[in-house]
Every structure is written in C-alpha cells, then in structure tokens.
Coordinates of C-alpha atoms in Angstrom, one line a residue:
Chain R
M63 CA -21.2 139.3 177.9
K64 CA -20.8 137.1 175.4
E65 CA -17.0 137.1 175.7
K66 CA -17.1 135.7 179.1
I67 CA -18.9 132.4 178.6
N68 CA -15.7 130.5 179.7
R69 CA -14.5 132.3 182.7
S70 CA -14.9 131.0 186.3
I71 CA -14.9 133.2 189.4
W72 CA -11.8 131.3 190.7
G73 CA -9.7 131.8 187.5
N74 CA -10.6 135.5 187.4
L75 CA -9.6 135.9 191.3
I76 CA -6.4 134.2 190.6
V77 CA -5.7 136.1 187.4
S78 CA -6.2 139.3 189.0
F79 CA -4.0 138.6 191.9
V80 CA -1.1 137.5 189.7
L81 CA -1.7 140.7 187.4
I82 CA -1.5 143.0 190.5
V83 CA 1.8 141.2 192.1
V84 CA 3.8 141.4 188.9
A85 CA 2.2 145.2 188.3
I86 CA 4.0 145.9 191.8
F87 CA 7.2 144.5 190.8
M88 CA 7.3 146.3 187.5
A89 CA 6.3 149.8 188.9
L90 CA 8.5 149.4 192.5
P91 CA 11.5 150.5 190.9
L92 CA 10.0 153.4 189.2
V93 CA 7.9 154.6 192.2
Y94 CA 11.1 154.3 194.0
S95 CA 13.2 156.4 191.8
I96 CA 10.3 159.1 191.8
M97 CA 10.3 158.9 195.7
N98 CA 14.2 159.4 195.8
A99 CA 14.0 162.5 193.8
F100 CA 11.7 164.2 196.2
K101 CA 13.7 162.5 199.6
P102 CA 15.9 165.1 201.5
L103 CA 19.6 164.0 202.1
D104 CA 19.2 162.5 205.7
E105 CA 15.9 160.6 204.1
L106 CA 18.2 159.2 201.1
F107 CA 20.6 157.7 203.6
L108 CA 18.2 156.9 206.3
F109 CA 18.4 153.1 208.1
P110 CA 16.4 151.1 207.6
P111 CA 15.7 152.4 204.1
R112 CA 12.2 153.8 203.5
L113 CA 10.6 153.2 200.2
F114 CA 8.1 156.4 200.6
V115 CA 9.4 159.9 201.2
R116 CA 8.2 161.5 204.2
K117 CA 9.0 165.1 203.9
P118 CA 9.1 166.0 200.3
T119 CA 11.6 168.5 198.8
F120 CA 12.3 170.1 195.4
K121 CA 15.8 170.4 196.8
N122 CA 17.6 167.5 194.8
F123 CA 15.9 169.2 191.4
S124 CA 17.5 172.3 192.5
D125 CA 20.8 170.7 193.3
L126 CA 20.8 169.0 190.0
F127 CA 20.6 172.4 188.2
Y128 CA 23.3 173.9 190.7
L129 CA 25.6 170.8 190.0
M130 CA 25.2 171.1 186.2
S131 CA 25.4 174.8 185.9
T132 CA 28.6 174.8 187.5
S133 CA 30.1 172.0 185.6
F134 CA 32.3 172.5 182.8
V135 CA 29.5 171.9 180.1
P136 CA 26.2 173.7 181.4
F137 CA 23.1 171.2 182.2
S138 CA 20.9 173.1 179.3
R139 CA 23.6 172.0 176.8
Y140 CA 23.0 168.2 177.7
I141 CA 19.5 168.7 177.3
F142 CA 19.6 170.5 174.3
N143 CA 21.7 167.8 172.8
S144 CA 19.4 165.1 173.7
I145 CA 16.4 167.1 172.2
F146 CA 17.9 167.7 169.2
I147 CA 19.1 164.4 168.4
S148 CA 16.0 163.0 169.3
F149 CA 14.1 165.2 167.5
F150 CA 15.9 165.1 163.9
G151 CA 16.8 161.5 164.6
T152 CA 12.9 160.6 164.9
L153 CA 11.8 162.9 162.3
G154 CA 14.4 161.7 159.9
H155 CA 13.6 158.0 160.5
V156 CA 9.8 158.6 160.3
L157 CA 10.0 160.2 157.1
I158 CA 12.9 158.4 155.4
A159 CA 11.7 155.1 156.5
S160 CA 8.0 155.5 155.5
M161 CA 9.3 156.8 152.3
A162 CA 11.1 153.5 151.5
A163 CA 8.2 151.3 153.0
Y164 CA 5.7 152.4 150.7
P165 CA 7.2 150.8 147.5
L166 CA 8.3 148.1 149.6
A167 CA 4.8 147.5 150.7
K168 CA 2.9 148.1 147.4
H169 CA 5.0 148.1 144.2
R170 CA 6.9 145.1 142.8
F171 CA 10.0 145.9 141.3
P172 CA 13.5 143.9 140.9
G173 CA 14.9 143.6 144.4
S174 CA 12.1 144.6 146.4
K175 CA 11.8 141.2 148.0
I176 CA 15.9 140.9 148.5
L177 CA 15.8 144.6 150.0
F178 CA 12.8 143.6 152.6
N179 CA 14.3 140.1 153.6
L180 CA 17.5 142.0 154.3
V181 CA 15.6 144.0 156.7
I182 CA 14.0 141.1 158.3
F183 CA 17.2 139.5 158.5
S184 CA 18.8 142.4 160.5
L185 CA 16.3 142.2 163.1
M186 CA 17.8 138.8 164.0
F187 CA 21.1 140.2 165.2
S188 CA 21.5 143.2 167.7
G189 CA 23.3 146.4 166.7
Y190 CA 26.1 145.5 168.9
V191 CA 27.3 143.0 166.3
T192 CA 27.9 146.1 163.9
N193 CA 29.7 148.4 166.4
I194 CA 33.0 148.1 165.5
P195 CA 33.1 148.3 161.7
R196 CA 30.6 151.1 162.3
F197 CA 32.9 152.8 164.2
I198 CA 35.6 152.6 161.7
I199 CA 33.0 153.9 158.9
M200 CA 32.0 156.6 161.0
S201 CA 35.7 157.8 161.6
K202 CA 36.4 157.3 157.8
L203 CA 33.5 159.6 157.0
H204 CA 35.0 162.1 159.5
L205 CA 31.6 161.9 161.4
L206 CA 32.7 161.0 164.9
D207 CA 32.3 164.0 167.3
S208 CA 29.3 165.0 165.5
Y209 CA 25.4 165.3 165.7
L210 CA 25.4 163.5 162.5
S211 CA 27.0 160.3 164.0
L212 CA 24.2 160.3 166.6
I213 CA 21.3 160.7 164.2
L214 CA 22.0 159.0 160.8
P215 CA 22.3 155.7 162.2
Y216 CA 18.9 155.7 163.8
I217 CA 17.6 157.0 160.5
G218 CA 18.5 153.5 158.9
A219 CA 17.4 151.7 161.8
T220 CA 15.4 148.5 160.7
L221 CA 12.4 148.2 163.2
G222 CA 10.7 151.1 162.1
L223 CA 10.8 150.2 158.4
F224 CA 9.6 147.0 159.2
L225 CA 6.6 148.1 161.2
M226 CA 5.7 150.9 158.5
K227 CA 6.1 148.3 155.6
Q228 CA 3.8 145.8 157.4
F229 CA 1.2 148.6 158.2
M230 CA 1.0 150.1 154.7
E231 CA 0.3 146.8 153.3
Q232 CA -3.6 147.1 154.8
I233 CA -4.2 150.0 152.7
P234 CA -6.4 149.2 150.0
D235 CA -4.7 149.4 146.5
S236 CA -8.0 151.1 145.3
Y237 CA -6.7 154.4 147.0
I238 CA -3.5 154.6 145.1
E239 CA -4.9 153.2 141.9
S240 CA -7.5 156.3 142.0
A241 CA -4.7 158.9 142.7
R242 CA -2.8 157.4 139.9
I243 CA -5.7 158.0 137.5
D244 CA -5.8 161.6 138.6
G245 CA -2.2 161.9 137.4
A246 CA -0.3 161.8 140.9
N247 CA 3.2 160.7 140.6
E248 CA 4.3 158.2 143.5
F249 CA 5.9 160.8 145.5
K250 CA 2.9 162.6 145.6
I251 CA 1.0 159.5 146.4
W252 CA 3.2 158.5 149.3
W253 CA 2.7 162.2 150.5
Y254 CA -1.1 162.7 149.9
V255 CA -2.2 159.4 150.3
I256 CA -0.3 157.0 152.1
M257 CA 1.0 159.1 154.8
P258 CA -2.4 160.4 156.0
N259 CA -3.7 156.8 156.1
V260 CA -1.0 155.2 158.2
K261 CA -0.9 157.9 161.3
P262 CA -0.9 155.2 163.6
A263 CA 2.3 153.6 162.2
W264 CA 4.0 156.8 162.3
L265 CA 3.2 157.7 165.8
T266 CA 4.5 154.3 166.9
L267 CA 7.7 154.9 165.0
I268 CA 8.2 158.4 166.7
L269 CA 7.5 156.4 170.2
F270 CA 10.2 153.5 169.4
S271 CA 12.4 156.0 167.7
F272 CA 12.5 158.5 170.5
R273 CA 12.4 156.0 173.1
E274 CA 15.8 154.6 171.6
I275 CA 17.6 157.6 171.0
W276 CA 16.6 159.4 174.2
N277 CA 17.7 156.4 176.4
D278 CA 20.6 155.3 174.5
T279 CA 24.3 155.7 176.6
Y280 CA 26.2 153.1 174.3
T281 CA 26.3 154.9 171.0
P282 CA 27.0 158.7 172.4
A283 CA 29.6 157.1 174.6
L284 CA 31.4 155.2 171.4
Y285 CA 31.0 158.3 168.7
I286 CA 31.5 161.5 170.9
H287 CA 34.3 162.9 173.2
N288 CA 33.5 166.5 172.8
E289 CA 31.7 166.9 176.2
A290 CA 29.7 169.9 174.6
L291 CA 28.0 167.2 172.1
K292 CA 27.1 164.6 174.8
P293 CA 23.3 164.0 175.5
F294 CA 21.7 164.0 178.5
S295 CA 21.6 160.3 178.8
L296 CA 25.3 160.2 179.1
A297 CA 25.8 163.1 181.4
L298 CA 23.3 160.9 183.8
T299 CA 25.4 158.2 184.0
Y300 CA 28.4 160.5 185.1
I301 CA 26.2 162.0 188.0
Q302 CA 25.3 158.4 188.8
Q303 CA 28.7 157.5 189.5
G304 CA 29.5 160.7 191.1
G305 CA 28.5 158.7 194.7
F306 CA 27.1 159.8 197.9
V307 CA 26.9 163.6 197.7
R308 CA 25.2 163.6 194.1
A309 CA 22.8 160.5 195.0
G310 CA 20.0 163.4 195.3
A311 CA 20.7 165.1 192.1
G312 CA 21.2 161.6 190.5
A313 CA 17.5 160.8 191.5
A314 CA 16.1 164.0 190.4
A315 CA 17.8 163.6 186.7
A316 CA 16.7 160.2 186.6
V317 CA 12.9 161.4 186.7
L318 CA 13.7 164.1 184.2
M319 CA 14.8 161.4 181.9
L320 CA 11.6 159.5 182.6
I321 CA 8.9 162.2 181.6
P322 CA 9.3 162.7 178.1
S323 CA 9.1 158.8 177.1
I324 CA 6.2 158.2 179.2
L325 CA 4.6 161.3 178.1
I326 CA 5.1 160.1 174.4
F327 CA 3.6 156.5 175.1
L328 CA 0.7 158.1 176.6
I329 CA -0.1 160.2 173.8
T330 CA 0.5 157.4 171.2
Q331 CA -0.6 154.3 173.2
S332 CA -3.7 153.5 171.2
N333 CA -1.9 154.1 167.9
V334 CA 0.8 151.9 168.8
M335 CA -1.7 149.0 169.6
E336 CA -3.2 149.7 166.3
T337 CA 0.3 149.4 164.4
M338 CA 1.7 146.4 166.3
K339 CA -1.5 144.4 164.9
S340 CA 0.1 144.1 161.6
A341 CA 3.6 143.5 163.3
G342 CA 3.8 139.7 162.6
I343 CA 6.2 137.9 160.1
K344 CA 4.6 135.1 158.0
G345 CA 6.9 132.1 158.5
Chain E
M121 CA 18.5 134.4 125.3
K122 CA 20.4 135.9 128.2
R123 CA 20.6 139.4 126.8
D124 CA 17.0 139.6 126.4
K125 CA 16.7 138.8 130.4
I126 CA 19.0 141.5 131.0
K127 CA 17.2 143.9 128.7
N128 CA 13.6 142.9 130.4
I129 CA 15.3 143.5 134.0
W130 CA 16.3 146.9 132.7
K131 CA 13.3 147.6 131.3
E132 CA 11.9 146.8 134.9
I133 CA 14.0 149.0 136.6
K134 CA 13.4 151.8 134.3
K135 CA 9.7 151.5 134.7
N136 CA 10.3 151.5 138.6
R137 CA 12.6 154.3 139.2
E138 CA 10.3 156.2 141.0
S139 CA 10.2 153.3 143.4
Y140 CA 13.9 153.6 143.4
F141 CA 14.0 157.3 144.3
L142 CA 11.6 156.6 147.1
I143 CA 13.7 153.8 148.8
L144 CA 17.1 155.3 147.9
P145 CA 17.7 157.6 151.2
Y146 CA 16.7 154.9 153.6
F147 CA 18.8 152.1 152.1
V148 CA 21.9 154.0 151.5
L149 CA 21.7 154.7 155.4
F150 CA 20.8 150.9 155.8
F151 CA 23.8 149.7 153.9
I152 CA 26.2 152.0 155.5
F153 CA 25.1 151.4 158.9
V154 CA 23.9 147.9 158.9
V155 CA 24.8 145.6 155.8
I156 CA 28.4 147.0 155.0
P157 CA 29.3 146.9 158.9
V158 CA 28.2 143.1 159.1
L159 CA 30.3 142.3 155.8
F160 CA 33.3 144.6 156.9
G161 CA 33.1 143.1 160.6
A162 CA 33.4 139.6 158.7
I163 CA 36.3 140.5 156.7
L164 CA 38.1 142.2 159.7
S165 CA 37.7 139.2 162.0
F166 CA 40.4 137.4 159.6
T167 CA 42.9 140.3 160.2
N168 CA 45.1 142.0 162.9
Y169 CA 44.0 145.7 163.1
N170 CA 44.6 148.4 165.5
I171 CA 43.2 151.2 163.3
I172 CA 46.3 153.1 163.0
Q173 CA 48.2 150.3 160.9
A174 CA 46.6 148.6 158.0
P175 CA 44.7 145.4 158.8
K176 CA 46.9 142.3 158.1
F177 CA 45.7 139.0 157.3
I178 CA 45.8 136.2 159.9
G179 CA 43.6 133.6 158.7
W180 CA 41.7 131.9 161.3
S181 CA 44.0 132.8 164.2
N182 CA 41.4 135.1 165.7
Y183 CA 38.8 132.4 166.0
R184 CA 41.5 129.8 167.2
R185 CA 42.6 132.4 169.9
L186 CA 39.0 133.1 170.7
F187 CA 38.1 129.2 171.5
L188 CA 41.3 127.8 172.5
E189 CA 43.4 130.2 174.5
D190 CA 40.9 132.8 175.7
D191 CA 39.4 131.5 178.9
I192 CA 37.5 134.9 179.8
F193 CA 36.0 134.6 176.5
L194 CA 34.7 131.0 177.3
I195 CA 33.2 132.5 180.5
A196 CA 31.7 135.2 178.7
F197 CA 30.1 132.5 176.2
Q198 CA 28.9 130.7 179.0
N199 CA 27.3 133.4 181.0
T200 CA 25.6 134.7 177.7
F201 CA 24.1 131.3 176.8
K202 CA 23.0 131.1 180.7
F203 CA 21.7 134.5 180.5
A204 CA 19.9 134.1 177.2
L205 CA 18.4 130.6 178.0
I206 CA 16.8 131.6 181.1
T207 CA 15.5 135.1 180.6
G208 CA 14.8 134.4 177.0
P209 CA 11.9 131.7 177.1
I210 CA 11.0 133.3 180.4
S211 CA 10.4 136.8 179.3
Y212 CA 8.8 135.4 175.9
F213 CA 6.2 133.4 177.9
A214 CA 5.8 136.4 180.3
C215 CA 5.0 138.6 177.5
L216 CA 2.6 136.4 176.0
F217 CA 1.0 135.6 179.3
F218 CA 0.8 138.8 180.8
A219 CA -0.5 140.2 177.3
W220 CA -3.0 137.6 177.1
L221 CA -4.1 138.6 180.6
I222 CA -4.2 142.4 180.2
N223 CA -6.2 141.7 177.0
E224 CA -9.3 140.6 178.8
L225 CA -9.7 143.6 181.0
S226 CA -11.7 146.7 180.4
P227 CA -10.2 149.1 177.7
K228 CA -9.5 151.8 180.5
I229 CA -7.8 149.3 182.9
R230 CA -5.9 147.8 180.0
A231 CA -4.4 150.9 178.9
I232 CA -3.2 151.6 182.8
A233 CA -1.8 148.1 182.9
T234 CA -0.1 148.0 179.7
L235 CA 1.7 151.5 180.6
L236 CA 2.8 149.9 184.1
Y237 CA 4.2 147.0 182.4
Y238 CA 5.7 148.7 179.6
A239 CA 7.1 151.5 181.6
P240 CA 10.5 149.7 182.5
A241 CA 11.3 148.9 178.8
L242 CA 10.3 152.4 177.7
S243 CA 12.7 153.9 180.3
S244 CA 15.6 151.6 180.1
S245 CA 18.0 154.2 180.9
I246 CA 17.2 154.4 184.5
F247 CA 17.6 150.7 185.3
F248 CA 20.3 151.9 187.6
I249 CA 17.9 152.6 190.1
W250 CA 18.3 148.7 191.1
T251 CA 21.8 149.6 192.4
Y252 CA 20.0 151.4 195.0
I253 CA 17.5 148.5 195.5
F254 CA 20.4 145.8 195.6
S255 CA 23.0 147.8 197.2
G256 CA 25.4 145.5 199.1
D257 CA 25.5 147.8 202.1
V258 CA 22.5 148.4 204.9
Y259 CA 21.3 151.2 203.1
G260 CA 20.3 149.1 200.3
L261 CA 16.5 148.9 200.0
L262 CA 16.2 145.1 200.1
N263 CA 18.9 144.5 202.6
G264 CA 17.3 147.2 204.6
I265 CA 13.7 145.2 204.4
L266 CA 15.1 141.9 205.0
M267 CA 17.4 142.9 207.9
N268 CA 14.3 144.6 209.3
L269 CA 12.2 141.4 209.0
G270 CA 15.1 139.6 210.5
I271 CA 15.2 137.2 207.4
I272 CA 18.9 137.9 207.0
K273 CA 21.5 139.1 209.7
E274 CA 24.1 140.6 207.5
P275 CA 23.9 142.4 204.2
I276 CA 24.1 140.5 201.0
Y277 CA 26.5 141.6 198.5
W278 CA 23.7 140.9 195.7
L279 CA 25.9 142.6 192.8
Q280 CA 29.3 141.8 193.9
D281 CA 29.0 138.1 195.0
P282 CA 30.0 136.3 191.8
N283 CA 27.7 133.5 193.1
I284 CA 24.2 135.5 192.4
N285 CA 25.1 138.5 190.4
L286 CA 24.4 136.9 187.4
Y287 CA 20.8 135.8 188.8
V288 CA 20.6 139.4 190.1
L289 CA 21.1 140.7 186.6
M290 CA 18.5 138.1 185.0
L291 CA 15.8 139.5 187.5
I292 CA 16.5 143.0 186.5
Q293 CA 16.7 142.2 182.8
L294 CA 13.5 140.3 182.9
W295 CA 12.0 143.8 184.5
M296 CA 12.9 145.5 181.5
S297 CA 12.0 142.8 179.0
L298 CA 8.2 143.3 178.5
G299 CA 8.9 145.6 175.5
T300 CA 8.2 145.5 171.7
S301 CA 6.9 142.2 171.8
F302 CA 4.7 142.9 174.4
L303 CA 2.8 145.2 172.5
A304 CA 2.9 143.0 169.8
F305 CA 1.1 140.5 171.6
I306 CA -1.5 142.5 173.1
A307 CA -2.2 143.8 169.5
G308 CA -2.3 140.4 168.2
F309 CA -4.7 139.2 170.8
Q310 CA -6.9 142.2 169.8
T311 CA -7.0 140.8 166.2
I312 CA -8.5 137.7 166.7
D313 CA -12.0 137.1 165.3
R314 CA -14.4 137.0 168.3
S315 CA -16.7 134.6 166.2
L316 CA -13.8 132.0 166.5
Y317 CA -14.4 131.8 170.3
E318 CA -18.1 131.3 170.1
A319 CA -17.6 128.7 167.9
G320 CA -15.1 127.0 169.8
A321 CA -17.6 127.1 172.9
I322 CA -20.2 125.1 170.8
D323 CA -17.5 122.4 169.8
G324 CA -16.7 122.0 173.2
I325 CA -14.0 124.1 174.3
R326 CA -14.4 124.4 178.3
N327 CA -11.9 126.9 179.8
R328 CA -9.8 129.8 179.1
W329 CA -6.6 127.4 178.6
Q330 CA -8.1 125.3 176.0
E331 CA -9.2 128.6 174.2
L332 CA -5.7 129.9 174.2
W333 CA -4.2 126.7 173.0
Y334 CA -6.6 125.7 170.2
I335 CA -7.8 129.1 169.1
T336 CA -5.8 132.2 170.2
L337 CA -2.2 130.8 169.7
P338 CA -2.5 129.5 166.2
S339 CA -4.2 132.5 164.9
M340 CA -1.5 134.9 165.9
K341 CA 1.2 133.0 164.8
P342 CA 2.9 135.8 162.7
Q343 CA 2.9 138.1 166.1
L344 CA 4.7 134.8 167.9
I345 CA 7.3 134.7 165.4
F346 CA 8.2 138.5 165.4
G347 CA 8.2 138.4 169.0
A348 CA 10.5 135.4 169.6
I349 CA 12.9 137.3 167.0
M350 CA 13.0 140.3 169.3
Q351 CA 13.4 138.2 172.2
V352 CA 16.3 136.1 171.1
T353 CA 17.9 139.1 169.9
A354 CA 17.6 141.1 173.1
S355 CA 18.4 138.3 175.4
F356 CA 21.8 137.5 173.7
A357 CA 22.9 141.4 173.6
V358 CA 23.0 141.8 177.5
A359 CA 25.9 144.3 178.4
D360 CA 25.0 147.6 179.7
I361 CA 23.0 146.3 182.5
S362 CA 25.9 144.1 183.7
A363 CA 28.6 147.0 182.9
T364 CA 26.7 149.6 184.9
L365 CA 25.2 147.6 188.0
I366 CA 28.1 145.2 188.5
G367 CA 31.1 147.0 187.1
F368 CA 33.4 146.5 184.3
P369 CA 35.1 143.9 184.8
S370 CA 32.8 142.0 187.0
P371 CA 34.4 140.2 189.9
L372 CA 36.0 136.9 188.7
Y373 CA 34.2 137.8 185.5
S374 CA 31.3 136.3 186.8
A375 CA 28.7 138.8 185.0
H376 CA 30.8 139.2 181.8
T377 CA 28.9 138.6 178.4
I378 CA 30.0 138.2 174.9
V379 CA 29.2 142.0 174.3
L380 CA 31.3 143.0 177.0
H381 CA 34.4 141.1 175.8
M382 CA 34.0 142.4 172.2
W383 CA 33.7 145.9 173.8
D384 CA 36.8 145.1 175.8
Y385 CA 39.0 144.3 172.6
G386 CA 37.3 147.1 170.4
S387 CA 37.0 149.9 172.4
I388 CA 39.8 149.5 175.2
R389 CA 42.4 147.6 173.5
Y390 CA 41.9 148.5 170.1
E391 CA 42.3 145.0 168.8
M392 CA 39.5 145.6 166.3
G393 CA 40.2 142.2 164.5
Y394 CA 39.9 140.1 167.7
A395 CA 37.0 142.1 168.6
S396 CA 35.3 141.5 165.2
A397 CA 35.6 137.9 165.5
I398 CA 33.8 138.1 168.7
A399 CA 31.1 139.8 166.9
V400 CA 30.9 137.4 164.3
I401 CA 30.3 134.5 166.6
L402 CA 27.4 136.6 168.3
F403 CA 26.1 137.0 165.0
L404 CA 26.2 133.7 163.9
I405 CA 24.5 132.5 167.3
T406 CA 21.7 134.7 167.4
V407 CA 20.9 134.5 163.4
T408 CA 21.0 130.6 163.9
I409 CA 19.0 130.4 167.1
N410 CA 16.7 132.8 165.4
Q411 CA 16.3 130.7 162.3
G412 CA 15.7 127.7 164.6
V413 CA 12.9 129.2 166.5
R414 CA 11.5 130.7 163.4
R415 CA 11.2 127.2 161.9
I416 CA 9.6 125.7 165.3
L417 CA 6.8 128.4 165.3
R418 CA 6.1 128.1 161.6
S419 CA 5.5 124.5 161.5
D420 CA 2.2 123.2 163.1

C-alpha cells in the first residue's frame, strides 16, 4: 500500500461520501427515465410521483412500436437512418482522420505545422459558429436532404483528428523506419504499421464519433426536411413533444436511445482511457 | 535568392507528396465544413443576405444594430456570460476534482464510477428527462417530493419562472458536463509517475491536497489546457437544452442565449448577414477566452 502513505481515514470517509452523493445526482435522471419506460400509464401520472416502478410493464415499448408503425414514416426507418449515418460517419471519420493524423504526427513537410495549428484552433470554438455558412455551402453543393449532409461534416470533425495525432506520436519511429527499409510506401505503413498500433485511439474515435452523431438533433433538424431521412434522435424529440398520451412511448424511446452509447462505452472504456492519456495540449 | 527558396520548398513538397495524399481527404472536408465557413461567415456578417437575393455589402451596420439597437441580443449576451462564467469554472473543477477522487479507487470501482459520471454526457440527447423532474405542475418529480415533505405548498414553476429558470438550466448543464475533459483528466492522473509521490513524501508533503497542488497538477498541465479549452467552448455554446426544456423563445427571453439568437435570425428569419454577425461575436468571445485561459495555465 505504498500509494496510500498520506491518506487519513477521515479524509477517505469524506471523499467516499461526496463521491456517492454526486453519483446519485448523476444517475438519478437516468434511473428515472429507465423506470418511466416500464411504468404503466397510471403510474406515470401518479400523485405524488414515484421514482421507482411498482408494476413494470412492456406496454410503453409496444405503444412506441405501434405509434411509430402507424406514423407517416415507419419507426424502423428512423432507426435505420440513425444506424446508417452513425455507422458511415464513424467509419469515415476513423479512417480518414487517422490517415491524415499519421503524416501530421510523424512527417515534417511544408504546411504540416500550420494545418495542425488550425485544427487546435478550431477546438476553441463550437460548431454552432459555422452553422449558417455551412448551411449555405450545403445548399450550394446540393447536399441538403441527403445522407451525405449528415455524414460528411462528421468525417471532417476536429477532435478525432487531434486525439489520433497525439496518440500516434508515441509510436516509436523505429517501427516506421524498418517498414520503410522493407520497401513499404507511406500508405502501407499507415495501414499495416500505424493502425494496428493505435487500436486504443480508433476505439476512442468510434465512441466519440458515434456518441456525437447518434445524439445529434441540431444538424439533422437543419439539413433534413424529408421525413424519411430523419434520424431517430429527431423522431424522439417529436414523440417527446407529443404530450400526455405519448409520455410512456417517449420514455421507452429514450431508453432505446441510451442503450447503444452506453454499450459502446462499456466496450471501449479501457482503450478510451489509454488514448486520453496523450490528449494534452502543450502550451 | 528568392527563387531558390521557392525551388527548395517545391522540392520539399514533391518529396513529401505521399504525406499530402494521406492528409488530402480529411483536409478537403475540414476546409469545406470548418475553415471556409468561418471565413465566409466573417464576410457575410458585413452584408445583408436572405439566401434568395445576392448579398449586399452594408459595412458595420449589422454590428452596430447588434450592440445599439437589439435589446434581446444584449439579454442573450448577458445570459450567455452568466451561464458560462458560472457553469464553466464549476464544471472544470468538478471534472478535475471527481477525476482525482475516482483515480484513487480500485480499478473495478473506478470503471463503474467513470461510467456513472460520464453517462449523462454520453447520452446527451435524453436530457429532456429533466422536464419531468422539473415539471411545473404537481406531477413533476421534484415538486411532488418537496410537497410531500411539506417544504413547499404550491408547485414551483422551475422552468417557466424567469427568475430561476436560468439557474435550473445551469444545474442541468452541469449534470451533462463531465464529458471529454473529465475522461482526459482521469487518464492524466494515471500517467503521473508514482515515484514522484514517494519523493514528495520524503520531501515533507503531508496530505493529499499538498500532493495534488505540488506534484499532480504541475505534471498534467497539457491535459489541464486541453480540458479548459473543451469546457470554455462548451459553456458558451448553450442552446439546445434551453430551447428544449424552457421553450423558444423563453419567457421574457430569460433563458435566451447567443446561439439561440443566432438560430432565430439564421433559421427562422433568414437574415443570414445579421445571424453571421452574431456568430462572429460568439467566435471572438470563445477564442479570446480560450487563448487567455491557455496563457494562464501555461505559465507557472
């Protein structure tokens, strides 16, 4: 127990107490939404309201499926759209951002510093700043109302490239040297030498990119008018605004929305931590 | 002389053409969707543009109108600053503090705690669950509990009351704000060389606070800078939670923010030039503050 030299018992008690109280605050809304998803209608509008469910039911889920199957666009279509854009947006981002990160981390060529500084600089303002011109550009490129309008901007997202480049810097140059001596070109080095060595980084990118696309309601609301192309996140906000009758179905949809992100985090957690170790910005 | 230099650069570029091929797809997208929009927006902010007719140059008048005539912008400006100045530092230190505490737990408990603390940020689209908790009628969970306990007699209009709804939003934002920087901090704590602590103990460091201040924090400066940038950027960009939970526009514009004001003019009124001027202001604010914070953290 070498690490615990300076720890007092009282300190440990206080620390544990604080951690538990805050954990309850963080978990409560999530627990509440999961509970709501299984509450029958009379429990949803019970007075006084109750956090925990007494007679759990799957009716909200069947209501949700019913509601969505009778709607103009079938429920499965929203789910498909979400999965489609999340999958290709994430895949594209992981491949293309890591392809660009390799030379930025390991080569020195005219412009490389400026380009990377631009990337760091763009971490400093939120995407909202670019929304209006981006919308105009989208419409000029005739990309509005297409899957591409939802996929392409995520592929060019900045956080992923930044994390990838920082992580790649740790790979010993000797790996690259020896591959070069064996006659591999840079593309091959990227694919066969770099990518297998940065597995934690691309798992992290998968998590961040998926989380971003899956939860986004703002971008699709802006670029997509065709109901058949809208993602689940957007459909969810509509059910949400549907009021009383749909409260149960809304709670069920929220739970469906939650599951994939949490699952991906559980799978990638240790790798994410590995990647974030190199996420710093020096000065 | 100059010609030689250009020739040299050209030689360098040719030598590195494989590098350029590799970065090309990403940077094409990055330029189209990030760099050009920023520059284009800056230009548009000096025009009058409604998408249908060609933009018309009008000089500084968008900016003049923003600061001199648009009272609602000033409300949005104040709200955004109030919001950012309160939630920004709190969530930054909360990220740091909880990352630090979690780091001392055993690996298994640490994994569970990380998931619990990160889950709200992870599932950011379900923040509307708070409408049920803060619902202004007796069916709201919080009102129900408080009335049950006899603390209040009448339900409180948490989200509609202009005097308190901004603070309710802050609480919800804090709930969601243990995100990327939180993960970076946890990871940062794990990178610190254990032997530094042993050396510190010999040098007379007595408790965990001294350890944190003299050893831990200085060793993870890069993560601290990264985290600060992420937090500043996020705390000035509040919009969705206000529009979803309180409604748009909020009562008396009590929860109006700069992004919402921009959204109002950009997506509803189609005054693209004016909306761009709002975007430019937001851009200048976040970049200036980020540069300032970076400078403070960098120096010793």
